[in-house]
XYZ file of C-alpha atoms in Angstrom:
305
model
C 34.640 -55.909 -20.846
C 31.233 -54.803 -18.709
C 28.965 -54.131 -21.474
C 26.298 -52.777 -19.086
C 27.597 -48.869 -19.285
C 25.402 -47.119 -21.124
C 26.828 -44.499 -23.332
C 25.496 -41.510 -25.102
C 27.327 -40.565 -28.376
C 26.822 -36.614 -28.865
C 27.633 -35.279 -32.186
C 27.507 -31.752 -33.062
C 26.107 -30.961 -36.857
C 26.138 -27.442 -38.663
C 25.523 -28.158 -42.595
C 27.819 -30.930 -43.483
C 25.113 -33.701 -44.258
C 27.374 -35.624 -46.469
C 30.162 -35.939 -44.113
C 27.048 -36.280 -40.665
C 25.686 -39.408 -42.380
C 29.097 -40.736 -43.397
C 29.150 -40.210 -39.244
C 26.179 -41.619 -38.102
C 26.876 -45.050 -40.409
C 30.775 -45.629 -38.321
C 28.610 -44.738 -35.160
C 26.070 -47.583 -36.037
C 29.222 -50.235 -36.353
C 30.449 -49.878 -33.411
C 31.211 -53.165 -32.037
C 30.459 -51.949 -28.160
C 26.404 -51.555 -28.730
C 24.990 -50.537 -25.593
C 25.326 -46.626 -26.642
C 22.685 -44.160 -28.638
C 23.569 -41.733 -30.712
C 22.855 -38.019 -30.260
C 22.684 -35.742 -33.085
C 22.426 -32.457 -32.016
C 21.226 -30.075 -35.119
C 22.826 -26.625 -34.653
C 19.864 -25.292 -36.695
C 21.603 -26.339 -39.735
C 19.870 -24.497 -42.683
C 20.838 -27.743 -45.099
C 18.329 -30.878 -45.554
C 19.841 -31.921 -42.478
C 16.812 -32.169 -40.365
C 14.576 -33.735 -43.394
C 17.104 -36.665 -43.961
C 17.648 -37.454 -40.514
C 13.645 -38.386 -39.848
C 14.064 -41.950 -41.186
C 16.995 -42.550 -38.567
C 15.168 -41.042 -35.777
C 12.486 -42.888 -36.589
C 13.789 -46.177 -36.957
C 15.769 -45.577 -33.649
C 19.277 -45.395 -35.216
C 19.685 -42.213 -34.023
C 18.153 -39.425 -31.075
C 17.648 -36.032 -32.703
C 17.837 -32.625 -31.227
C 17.788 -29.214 -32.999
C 18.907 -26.499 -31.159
C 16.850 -24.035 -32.710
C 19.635 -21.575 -33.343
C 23.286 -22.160 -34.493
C 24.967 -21.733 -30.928
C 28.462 -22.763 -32.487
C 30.476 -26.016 -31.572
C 30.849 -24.532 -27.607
C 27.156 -23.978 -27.247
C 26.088 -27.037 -29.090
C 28.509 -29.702 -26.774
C 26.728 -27.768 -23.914
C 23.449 -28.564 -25.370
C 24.701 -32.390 -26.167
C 26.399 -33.087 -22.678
C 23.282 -31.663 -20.836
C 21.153 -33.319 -23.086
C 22.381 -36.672 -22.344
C 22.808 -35.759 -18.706
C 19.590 -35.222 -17.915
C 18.448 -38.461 -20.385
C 20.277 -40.057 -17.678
C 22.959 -41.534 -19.133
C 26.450 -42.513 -17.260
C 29.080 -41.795 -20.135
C 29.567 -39.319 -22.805
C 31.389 -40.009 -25.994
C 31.566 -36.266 -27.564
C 32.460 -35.888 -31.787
C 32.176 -33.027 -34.930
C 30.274 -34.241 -37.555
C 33.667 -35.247 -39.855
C 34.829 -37.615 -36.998
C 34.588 -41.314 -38.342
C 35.586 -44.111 -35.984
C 36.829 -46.862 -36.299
C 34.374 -50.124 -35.820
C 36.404 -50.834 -32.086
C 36.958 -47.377 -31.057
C 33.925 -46.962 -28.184
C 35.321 -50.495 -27.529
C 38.567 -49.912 -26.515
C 37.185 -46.952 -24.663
C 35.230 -48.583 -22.593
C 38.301 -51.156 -21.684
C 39.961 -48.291 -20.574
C 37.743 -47.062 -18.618
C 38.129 -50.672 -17.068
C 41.649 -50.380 -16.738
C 41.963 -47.493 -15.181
C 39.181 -48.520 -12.785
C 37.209 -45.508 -13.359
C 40.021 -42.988 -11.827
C 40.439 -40.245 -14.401
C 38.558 -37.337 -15.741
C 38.348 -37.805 -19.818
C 39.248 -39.992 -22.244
C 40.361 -38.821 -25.548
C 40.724 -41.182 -28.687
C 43.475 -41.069 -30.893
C 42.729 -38.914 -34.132
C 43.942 -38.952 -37.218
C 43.671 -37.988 -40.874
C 42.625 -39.228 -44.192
C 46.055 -40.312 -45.289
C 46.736 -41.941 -41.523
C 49.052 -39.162 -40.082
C 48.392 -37.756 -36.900
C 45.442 -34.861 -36.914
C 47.249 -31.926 -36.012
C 44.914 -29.773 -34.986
C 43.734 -32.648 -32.721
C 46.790 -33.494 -31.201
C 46.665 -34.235 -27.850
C 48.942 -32.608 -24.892
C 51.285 -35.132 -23.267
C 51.281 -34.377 -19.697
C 54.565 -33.622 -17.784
C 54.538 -35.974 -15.539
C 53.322 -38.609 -17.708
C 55.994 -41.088 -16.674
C 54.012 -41.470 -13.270
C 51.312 -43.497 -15.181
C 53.780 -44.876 -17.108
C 52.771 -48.661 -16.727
C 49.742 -47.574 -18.338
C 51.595 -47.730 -21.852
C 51.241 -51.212 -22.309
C 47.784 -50.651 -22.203
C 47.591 -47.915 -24.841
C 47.053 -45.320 -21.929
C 49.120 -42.185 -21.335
C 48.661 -39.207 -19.935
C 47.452 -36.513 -20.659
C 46.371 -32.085 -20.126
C 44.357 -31.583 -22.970
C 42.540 -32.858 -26.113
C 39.355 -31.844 -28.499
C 36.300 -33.065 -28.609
C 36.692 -35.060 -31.253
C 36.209 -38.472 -29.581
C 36.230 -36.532 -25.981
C 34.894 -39.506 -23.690
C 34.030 -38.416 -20.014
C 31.594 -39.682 -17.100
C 28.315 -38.266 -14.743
C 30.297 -37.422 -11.724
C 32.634 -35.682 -13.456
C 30.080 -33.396 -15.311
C 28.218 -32.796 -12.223
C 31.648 -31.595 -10.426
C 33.288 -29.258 -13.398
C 29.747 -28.036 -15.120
C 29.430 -27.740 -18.912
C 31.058 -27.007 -21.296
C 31.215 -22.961 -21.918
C 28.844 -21.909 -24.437
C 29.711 -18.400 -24.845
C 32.961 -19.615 -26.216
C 30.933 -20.217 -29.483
C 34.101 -21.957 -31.256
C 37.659 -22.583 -30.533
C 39.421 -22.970 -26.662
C 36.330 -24.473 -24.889
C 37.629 -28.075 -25.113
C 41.172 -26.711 -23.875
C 38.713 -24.715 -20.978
C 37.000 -28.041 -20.411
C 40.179 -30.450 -20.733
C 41.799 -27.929 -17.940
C 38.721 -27.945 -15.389
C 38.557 -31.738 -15.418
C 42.186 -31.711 -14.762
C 41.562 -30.382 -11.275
C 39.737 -33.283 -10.471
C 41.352 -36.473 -12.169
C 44.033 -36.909 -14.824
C 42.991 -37.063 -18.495
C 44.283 -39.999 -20.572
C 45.181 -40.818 -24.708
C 43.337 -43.757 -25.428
C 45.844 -44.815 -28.758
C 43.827 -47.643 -30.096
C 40.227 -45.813 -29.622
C 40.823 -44.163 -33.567
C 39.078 -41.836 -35.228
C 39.019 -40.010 -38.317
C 38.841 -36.063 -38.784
C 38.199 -35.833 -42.195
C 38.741 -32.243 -42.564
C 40.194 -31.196 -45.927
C 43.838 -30.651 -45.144
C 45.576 -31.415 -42.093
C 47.010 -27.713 -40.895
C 46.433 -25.996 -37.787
C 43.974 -22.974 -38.125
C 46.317 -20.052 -37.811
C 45.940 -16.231 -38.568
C 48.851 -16.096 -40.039
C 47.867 -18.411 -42.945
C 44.532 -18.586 -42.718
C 42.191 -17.414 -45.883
C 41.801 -13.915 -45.319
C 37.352 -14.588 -45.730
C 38.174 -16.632 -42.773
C 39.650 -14.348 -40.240
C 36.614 -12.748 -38.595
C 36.298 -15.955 -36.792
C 39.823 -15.368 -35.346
C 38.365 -12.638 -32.457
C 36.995 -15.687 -30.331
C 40.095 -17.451 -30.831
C 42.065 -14.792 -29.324
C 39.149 -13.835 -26.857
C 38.382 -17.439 -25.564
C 42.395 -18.187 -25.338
C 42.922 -14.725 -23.152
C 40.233 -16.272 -20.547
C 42.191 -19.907 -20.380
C 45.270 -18.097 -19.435
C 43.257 -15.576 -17.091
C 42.056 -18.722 -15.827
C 45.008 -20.287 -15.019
C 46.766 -17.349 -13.738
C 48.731 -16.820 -17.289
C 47.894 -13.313 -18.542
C 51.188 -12.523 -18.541
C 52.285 -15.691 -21.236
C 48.985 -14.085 -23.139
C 50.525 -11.171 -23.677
C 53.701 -13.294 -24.683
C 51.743 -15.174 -27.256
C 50.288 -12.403 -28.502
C 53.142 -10.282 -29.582
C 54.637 -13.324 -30.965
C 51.521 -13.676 -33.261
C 51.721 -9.799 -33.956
C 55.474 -10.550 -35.569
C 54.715 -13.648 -36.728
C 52.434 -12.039 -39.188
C 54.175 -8.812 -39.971
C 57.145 -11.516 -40.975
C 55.386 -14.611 -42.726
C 51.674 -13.444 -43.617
C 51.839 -13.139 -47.367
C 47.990 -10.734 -47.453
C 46.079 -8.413 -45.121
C 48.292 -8.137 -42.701
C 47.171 -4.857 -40.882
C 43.528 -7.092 -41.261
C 44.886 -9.582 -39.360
C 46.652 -7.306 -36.947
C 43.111 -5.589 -36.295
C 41.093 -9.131 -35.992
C 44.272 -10.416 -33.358
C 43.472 -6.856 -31.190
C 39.614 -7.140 -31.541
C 39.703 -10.630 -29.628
C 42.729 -9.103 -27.325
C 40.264 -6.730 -26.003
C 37.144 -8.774 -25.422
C 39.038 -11.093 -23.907
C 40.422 -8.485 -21.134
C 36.973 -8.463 -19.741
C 35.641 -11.675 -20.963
C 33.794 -13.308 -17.987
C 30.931 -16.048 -18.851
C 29.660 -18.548 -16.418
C 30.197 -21.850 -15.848
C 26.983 -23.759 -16.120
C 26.235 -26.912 -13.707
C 24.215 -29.636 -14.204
C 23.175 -29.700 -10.476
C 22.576 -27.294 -7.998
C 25.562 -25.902 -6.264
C 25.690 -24.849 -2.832
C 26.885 -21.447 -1.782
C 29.823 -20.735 0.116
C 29.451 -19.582 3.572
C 31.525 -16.441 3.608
């Protein structure tokens, strides 16, 4: 394995010390060394910042605080262009609950080896505390994932989405899809990131790159279940996923989704149901006109009309 590639680690924090440091100590094992650590602070209003000035300053870690909370979307935009213009080659991208394994950049990087450098992202496998696959990380398998099927002896499949939790991707591919989109604020922009790459290279599962999402149960976020002092956040869910399928030329499988949802609750929410109804239609119509830019890393050139 070429341990020459440099690689940046960005992690995204927003209050969850306890869980960042148990973080930062997995990242500091990692048996594939030649990578720093990037803590970006989403202005975390926590002892965060306090208790992470021994690590910066003993060079365990880079710190960066944001200087406002710009959610998980705006704060991988801040990490990836961070490290980008630090002038690092490779991006390893994680929440502040992901813990991986001691081999997981590792295998990572021998992937990148296998595959010669000729895909778009990497994503490890995730799972939770009791070993079962993470659901709400679960990765896509792509369609035609029996083209790159020799691959499997290697660990490798592919695949058309994943999260960024253990989201590994290169410089040439930031500077041709941009960043991630930070208006998103939470929820879709690693699907909206996963999807842009796809245009350019496939996206692979890397199974033995492992990590753990130690989030406390392992359930999909869903309006339908979802604590009811939780649902407010729903309006970008349902705002960021009408752009994807804008995106994609979808809108009509939107609307499919949506009246599914709008059943789905009438039928099996147990609380609030007109509340959820009203959160679901809130995000519907931001979405309709929901337009933010893609940012680039590098100048782009116009198009000569």
């Amino acid at each position: 394995m070429n341990t020459d590639k440099k690689v940046a680690i960005v992690v995204v924090t927003y209050n969850r010390l306890k869980l960042l440091l148990q973080a930062i100590d997995a990242l500091l094992k990692q048996t594939y060394t030649n990578a720093d650590i990037l803590i970006i602070n989403n202005a975390s209003t926590d002892e965060t910042e306090e208790t992470l000035k021994p690590y910066a300053q003993r060079g365990d870690i880079l710190y960066f605080n944001t200087g406002e909370n710009l959610g998980g979307a705006g704060g991988f935009n801040f990490g990836l262009r961070t490290a980008y213009e630090q002038g690092y080659d490779y991006y390893w991208m994680m929440d502040d609950d992901s813990i991986p394994t001691p081999t997981a950049l590792a295998e990572m990087m021998k992937a990148d080896e296998a595959l010669k450098g000729q895909y778009s992202y990497l994503a490890s496998y995730v799972f939770w505390k009791d070993g079962s696959p993470c659901k709400m990380n679960a990765p896509r398998i792509a369609d035609d994932w029996i083209n790159d099927a020799a691959l499997a002896e290697k660990g490798v499949m592919r695949i058309q989405k994943s999260t960024f939790v253990g989201f590994f991707t290169k410089k040439d591919i930031v500077e041709k899809v941009g960043l991630p989109i930070k208006e998103f604020f939470i929820w879709s922009d690693d699907t909206n990131y996963c999807w842009r790459c796809n245009e350019v290279a496939p996206g692979y599962l890397v199974v033995d790159s492992k990590v753990e999402h130690r989030i406390v149960s392992n359930v999909n976020a869903d309006i339908i279940t979802d604590d009811t002092d939780r649902l407010a956040r729903y309006v970008y869910a349902f705002r960021n996923r009408y752009y994807n399928y804008r995106m994609v030329g979808s809108a009509k499988n939107y609307k499919i989704y949506v009246f599914k949802k709008f059943m789905k609750i009438l039928t099996k929410s147990k609380n609030q149901k007109w509340k959820r109804i009203r959160v679901m239609m809130k995000g519907v119509r931001a979405g309709k006109h929901f337009n933010p830019p893609i940012e680039y890393v590098t100048k782009r050139e116009k198009v000569k009309s």
